[in-house]
Amino acid sequence: MKYAVIDIGSNTIRLCIYQAAGTNFRRLFSAKETAGLASYIKKGIMRADGINKAAEVLSYFASILTQFTLKDIYVFATAPLRNISNTLQVTSALYQKTGFDIDVLSGKQEALYSYYGAMHGIQSSDGLLTDIGGGSTELVSFQDGRPTASDSFSIGSLNLYNRLVSDILPTDDEIAAIDAYIEKTLKERLQSDAFRGKLPAVPLLIGVGGTIRGLEKIIARSKGLSAGGLNITRTEIDHLVDCASKRRKDFRDSVLKSCPERIHTLLPGTLIVRQLMKQSGADLLRVSRHGVREGYLKYCLRQGKGGATA
């Protein structure tokens, strides 16, 4: 049977169609639109033009879905609809405009779905997983193949850019300001009960999300390799940040050739990765091809959850 999943994120809205049997699945089709919904949020409220932008993309995806015979369509949203005060107004308006009933995930739900999706096909029993989005970063520590702690942090590649960068690429002073802000925010948030003040010491960070896939593409290109399941070292990440500072044209060209739609958010997201590796002691980043969409689909299939259409 075929199922569709639409993921409404802070930077992009994605549609994926899967062939599934039980809780096993494979992706048949995907589409992505850069909506930048975080940019339409002012003082914690999603503006009307942001609602219209989301509706425009969802309506476009609805037209694509008519070409498939589907068992169910699942639609969920993360930080851009979670971290606003008018969530109900937005979801109601989008339902009226598109017919999609949107499931707004909590930070903890997003983190755990990212974990269960990312671990599909990865053989690792201990470590730390991160899903870096445009408006939030999710973390899950795991041991003996089971999650032990999870949390969501209100820092992402797009909201860092909107908050701290004045042009397309950050200056050296802005890089330093972003790094300091990430470090401070992480240390404050880690005082929550989930992580008891600090990240666990782990050798491996598993990463999912568009920022991390973009990072993988750039490093793979520099090595003459194809992206997909690369292991990236802290040294390589440090080198990329150093290139962004000292050889700005080289960095800009690398991003434009590898993931041009992330020219403004790639470096802020990379700085989150670097800070997580620093605070956990991880020397290696492994990129997973799966994440929150696959984890959410597995949950829906396991629970027999109905779809999101009227």
GROMACS .gro file of N, CA and C in nm, residues 232-296:
model
  195
  232ILE      N    1   3.160   1.185   0.891
  232ILE     CA    2   3.225   1.315   0.886
  232ILE      C    3   3.295   1.341   1.019
  233THR      N    4   3.421   1.382   1.014
  233THR     CA    5   3.498   1.404   1.136
  233THR      C    6   3.482   1.548   1.186
  234ARG      N    7   3.513   1.568   1.313
  234ARG     CA    8   3.512   1.703   1.368
  234ARG      C    9   3.614   1.791   1.297
  235THR      N   10   3.724   1.733   1.258
  235THR     CA   11   3.827   1.809   1.187
  235THR      C   12   3.773   1.862   1.055
  236GLU      N   13   3.696   1.782   0.984
  236GLU     CA   14   3.638   1.826   0.857
  236GLU      C   15   3.538   1.939   0.878
  237ILE      N   16   3.462   1.931   0.987
  237ILE     CA   17   3.366   2.038   1.017
  237ILE      C   18   3.439   2.165   1.055
  238ASP      N   19   3.544   2.153   1.137
  238ASP     CA   20   3.626   2.270   1.171
  238ASP      C   21   3.684   2.334   1.046
  239HIS      N   22   3.729   2.251   0.954
  239HIS     CA   23   3.788   2.301   0.830
  239HIS      C   24   3.684   2.378   0.748
  240LEU      N   25   3.560   2.327   0.744
  240LEU     CA   26   3.455   2.393   0.669
  240LEU      C   27   3.423   2.531   0.729
  241VAL      N   28   3.414   2.539   0.861
  241VAL     CA   29   3.389   2.668   0.928
  241VAL      C   30   3.505   2.763   0.904
  242ASP      N   31   3.628   2.711   0.908
  242ASP     CA   32   3.746   2.793   0.882
  242ASP      C   33   3.743   2.847   0.739
  243CYS      N   34   3.700   2.764   0.645
  243CYS     CA   35   3.688   2.806   0.506
  243CYS      C   36   3.585   2.918   0.492
  244ALA      N   37   3.474   2.905   0.565
  244ALA     CA   38   3.370   3.009   0.560
  244ALA      C   39   3.421   3.142   0.611
  245SER      N   40   3.517   3.137   0.702
  245SER     CA   41   3.573   3.259   0.759
  245SER      C   42   3.686   3.317   0.673
  246LYS      N   43   3.778   3.232   0.631
  246LYS     CA   44   3.900   3.279   0.565
  246LYS      C   45   3.895   3.275   0.412
  247ARG      N   46   3.810   3.187   0.359
  247ARG     CA   47   3.800   3.177   0.212
  247ARG      C   48   3.652   3.179   0.176
  248ARG      N   49   3.592   3.294   0.197
  248ARG     CA   50   3.447   3.307   0.185
  248ARG      C   51   3.397   3.271   0.045
  249LYS      N   52   3.474   3.309  -0.058
  249LYS     CA   53   3.431   3.278  -0.195
  249LYS      C   54   3.431   3.127  -0.218
  250ASP      N   55   3.533   3.058  -0.170
  250ASP     CA   56   3.538   2.912  -0.185
  250ASP      C   57   3.419   2.846  -0.115
  251PHE      N   58   3.389   2.893   0.007
  251PHE     CA   59   3.276   2.838   0.081
  251PHE      C   60   3.146   2.865   0.008
  252ARG      N   61   3.128   2.989  -0.036
  252ARG     CA   62   3.005   3.025  -0.108
  252ARG      C   63   2.987   2.939  -0.233
  253ASP      N   64   3.096   2.921  -0.309
  253ASP     CA   65   3.088   2.842  -0.432
  253ASP      C   66   3.054   2.695  -0.401
  254SER      N   67   3.111   2.643  -0.293
  254SER     CA   68   3.083   2.504  -0.255
  254SER      C   69   2.936   2.485  -0.223
  255VAL      N   70   2.878   2.580  -0.148
  255VAL     CA   71   2.736   2.570  -0.113
  255VAL      C   72   2.649   2.584  -0.238
  256LEU      N   73   2.681   2.679  -0.324
  256LEU     CA   74   2.601   2.701  -0.444
  256LEU      C   75   2.604   2.581  -0.539
  257LYS      N   76   2.715   2.508  -0.540
  257LYS     CA   77   2.725   2.390  -0.626
  257LYS      C   78   2.658   2.267  -0.564
  258SER      N   79   2.649   2.264  -0.432
  258SER     CA   80   2.601   2.144  -0.363
  258SER      C   81   2.457   2.154  -0.315
  259CYS      N   82   2.422   2.267  -0.254
  259CYS     CA   83   2.286   2.285  -0.199
  259CYS      C   84   2.253   2.434  -0.198
  260PRO      N   85   2.232   2.494  -0.315
  260PRO     CA   86   2.215   2.639  -0.325
  260PRO      C   87   2.100   2.695  -0.243
  261GLU      N   88   1.996   2.615  -0.220
  261GLU     CA   89   1.882   2.664  -0.143
  261GLU      C   90   1.917   2.685   0.005
  262ARG      N   91   2.035   2.636   0.046
  262ARG     CA   92   2.078   2.649   0.186
  262ARG      C   93   2.195   2.747   0.202
  263ILE      N   94   2.213   2.834   0.104
  263ILE     CA   95   2.326   2.927   0.108
  263ILE      C   96   2.325   3.011   0.236
  264HIS      N   97   2.208   3.046   0.287
  264HIS     CA   98   2.201   3.133   0.404
  264HIS      C   99   2.194   3.056   0.536
  265THR      N  100   2.151   2.928   0.534
  265THR     CA  101   2.131   2.854   0.659
  265THR      C  102   2.235   2.746   0.686
  266LEU      N  103   2.316   2.711   0.585
  266LEU     CA  104   2.410   2.600   0.601
  266LEU      C  105   2.510   2.626   0.712
  267LEU      N  106   2.569   2.745   0.714
  267LEU     CA  107   2.672   2.771   0.815
  267LEU      C  108   2.614   2.779   0.957
  268PRO      N  109   2.503   2.850   0.982
  268PRO     CA  110   2.445   2.845   1.117
  268PRO      C  111   2.415   2.703   1.162
  269GLY      N  112   2.362   2.619   1.071
  269GLY     CA  113   2.335   2.480   1.107
  269GLY      C  114   2.462   2.402   1.135
  270THR      N  115   2.567   2.427   1.057
  270THR     CA  116   2.694   2.359   1.080
  270THR      C  117   2.752   2.396   1.216
  271LEU      N  118   2.733   2.520   1.258
  271LEU     CA  119   2.782   2.562   1.389
  271LEU      C  120   2.708   2.491   1.502
  272ILE      N  121   2.580   2.459   1.480
  272ILE     CA  122   2.508   2.377   1.579
  272ILE      C  123   2.572   2.239   1.588
  273VAL      N  124   2.597   2.177   1.473
  273VAL     CA  125   2.662   2.045   1.471
  273VAL      C  126   2.794   2.049   1.546
  274ARG      N  127   2.876   2.149   1.515
  274ARG     CA  128   3.008   2.157   1.578
  274ARG      C  129   2.998   2.172   1.729
  275GLN      N  130   2.903   2.253   1.775
  275GLN     CA  131   2.888   2.272   1.919
  275GLN      C  132   2.838   2.144   1.987
  276LEU      N  133   2.748   2.071   1.922
  276LEU     CA  134   2.701   1.944   1.979
  276LEU      C  135   2.815   1.844   1.989
  277MET      N  136   2.901   1.838   1.887
  277MET     CA  137   3.014   1.746   1.891
  277MET      C  138   3.112   1.788   2.001
  278LYS      N  139   3.131   1.917   2.015
  278LYS     CA  140   3.222   1.967   2.119
  278LYS      C  141   3.171   1.931   2.258
  279GLN      N  142   3.041   1.954   2.282
  279GLN     CA  143   2.987   1.933   2.416
  279GLN      C  144   2.968   1.786   2.451
  280SER      N  145   2.953   1.700   2.349
  280SER     CA  146   2.937   1.556   2.375
  280SER      C  147   3.069   1.480   2.362
  281GLY      N  148   3.171   1.545   2.303
  281GLY     CA  149   3.297   1.477   2.281
  281GLY      C  150   3.297   1.386   2.160
  282ALA      N  151   3.190   1.390   2.080
  282ALA     CA  152   3.183   1.304   1.961
  282ALA      C  153   3.287   1.346   1.858
  283ASP      N  154   3.358   1.248   1.804
  283ASP     CA  155   3.458   1.275   1.701
  283ASP      C  156   3.406   1.250   1.561
  284LEU      N  157   3.288   1.187   1.552
  284LEU     CA  158   3.238   1.143   1.423
  284LEU      C  159   3.090   1.175   1.410
  285LEU      N  160   3.052   1.227   1.293
  285LEU     CA  161   2.912   1.250   1.257
  285LEU      C  162   2.875   1.152   1.148
  286ARG      N  163   2.770   1.073   1.171
  286ARG     CA  164   2.720   0.981   1.069
  286ARG      C  165   2.584   1.032   1.022
  287VAL      N  166   2.568   1.043   0.893
  287VAL     CA  167   2.445   1.099   0.836
  287VAL      C  168   2.348   0.987   0.803
  288SER      N  169   2.225   0.999   0.856
  288SER     CA  170   2.120   0.901   0.826
  288SER      C  171   2.035   0.953   0.712
  289ARG      N  172   1.989   0.862   0.628
  289ARG     CA  173   1.903   0.899   0.516
  289ARG      C  174   1.757   0.910   0.559
  290HIS      N  175   1.726   0.865   0.679
  290HIS     CA  176   1.589   0.868   0.728
  290HIS      C  177   1.581   0.960   0.849
  291GLY      N  178   1.457   1.001   0.884
  291GLY     CA  179   1.440   1.091   0.997
  291GLY      C  180   1.297   1.098   1.044
  292VAL      N  181   1.253   1.219   1.077
  292VAL     CA  182   1.124   1.237   1.142
  292VAL      C  183   1.007   1.189   1.056
  293ARG      N  184   1.013   1.205   0.924
  293ARG     CA  185   0.901   1.162   0.840
  293ARG      C  186   0.884   1.011   0.845
  294GLU      N  187   0.995   0.940   0.837
  294GLU     CA  188   0.989   0.793   0.843
  294GLU      C  189   0.947   0.746   0.982
  295GLY      N  190   0.996   0.813   1.086
  295GLY     CA  191   0.957   0.777   1.222
  295GLY      C  192   0.808   0.801   1.246
  296TYR      N  193   0.757   0.912   1.192
  296TYR     CA  194   0.615   0.943   1.207
  296TYR      C  195   0.529   0.841   1.131
   0.00000   0.00000   0.00000
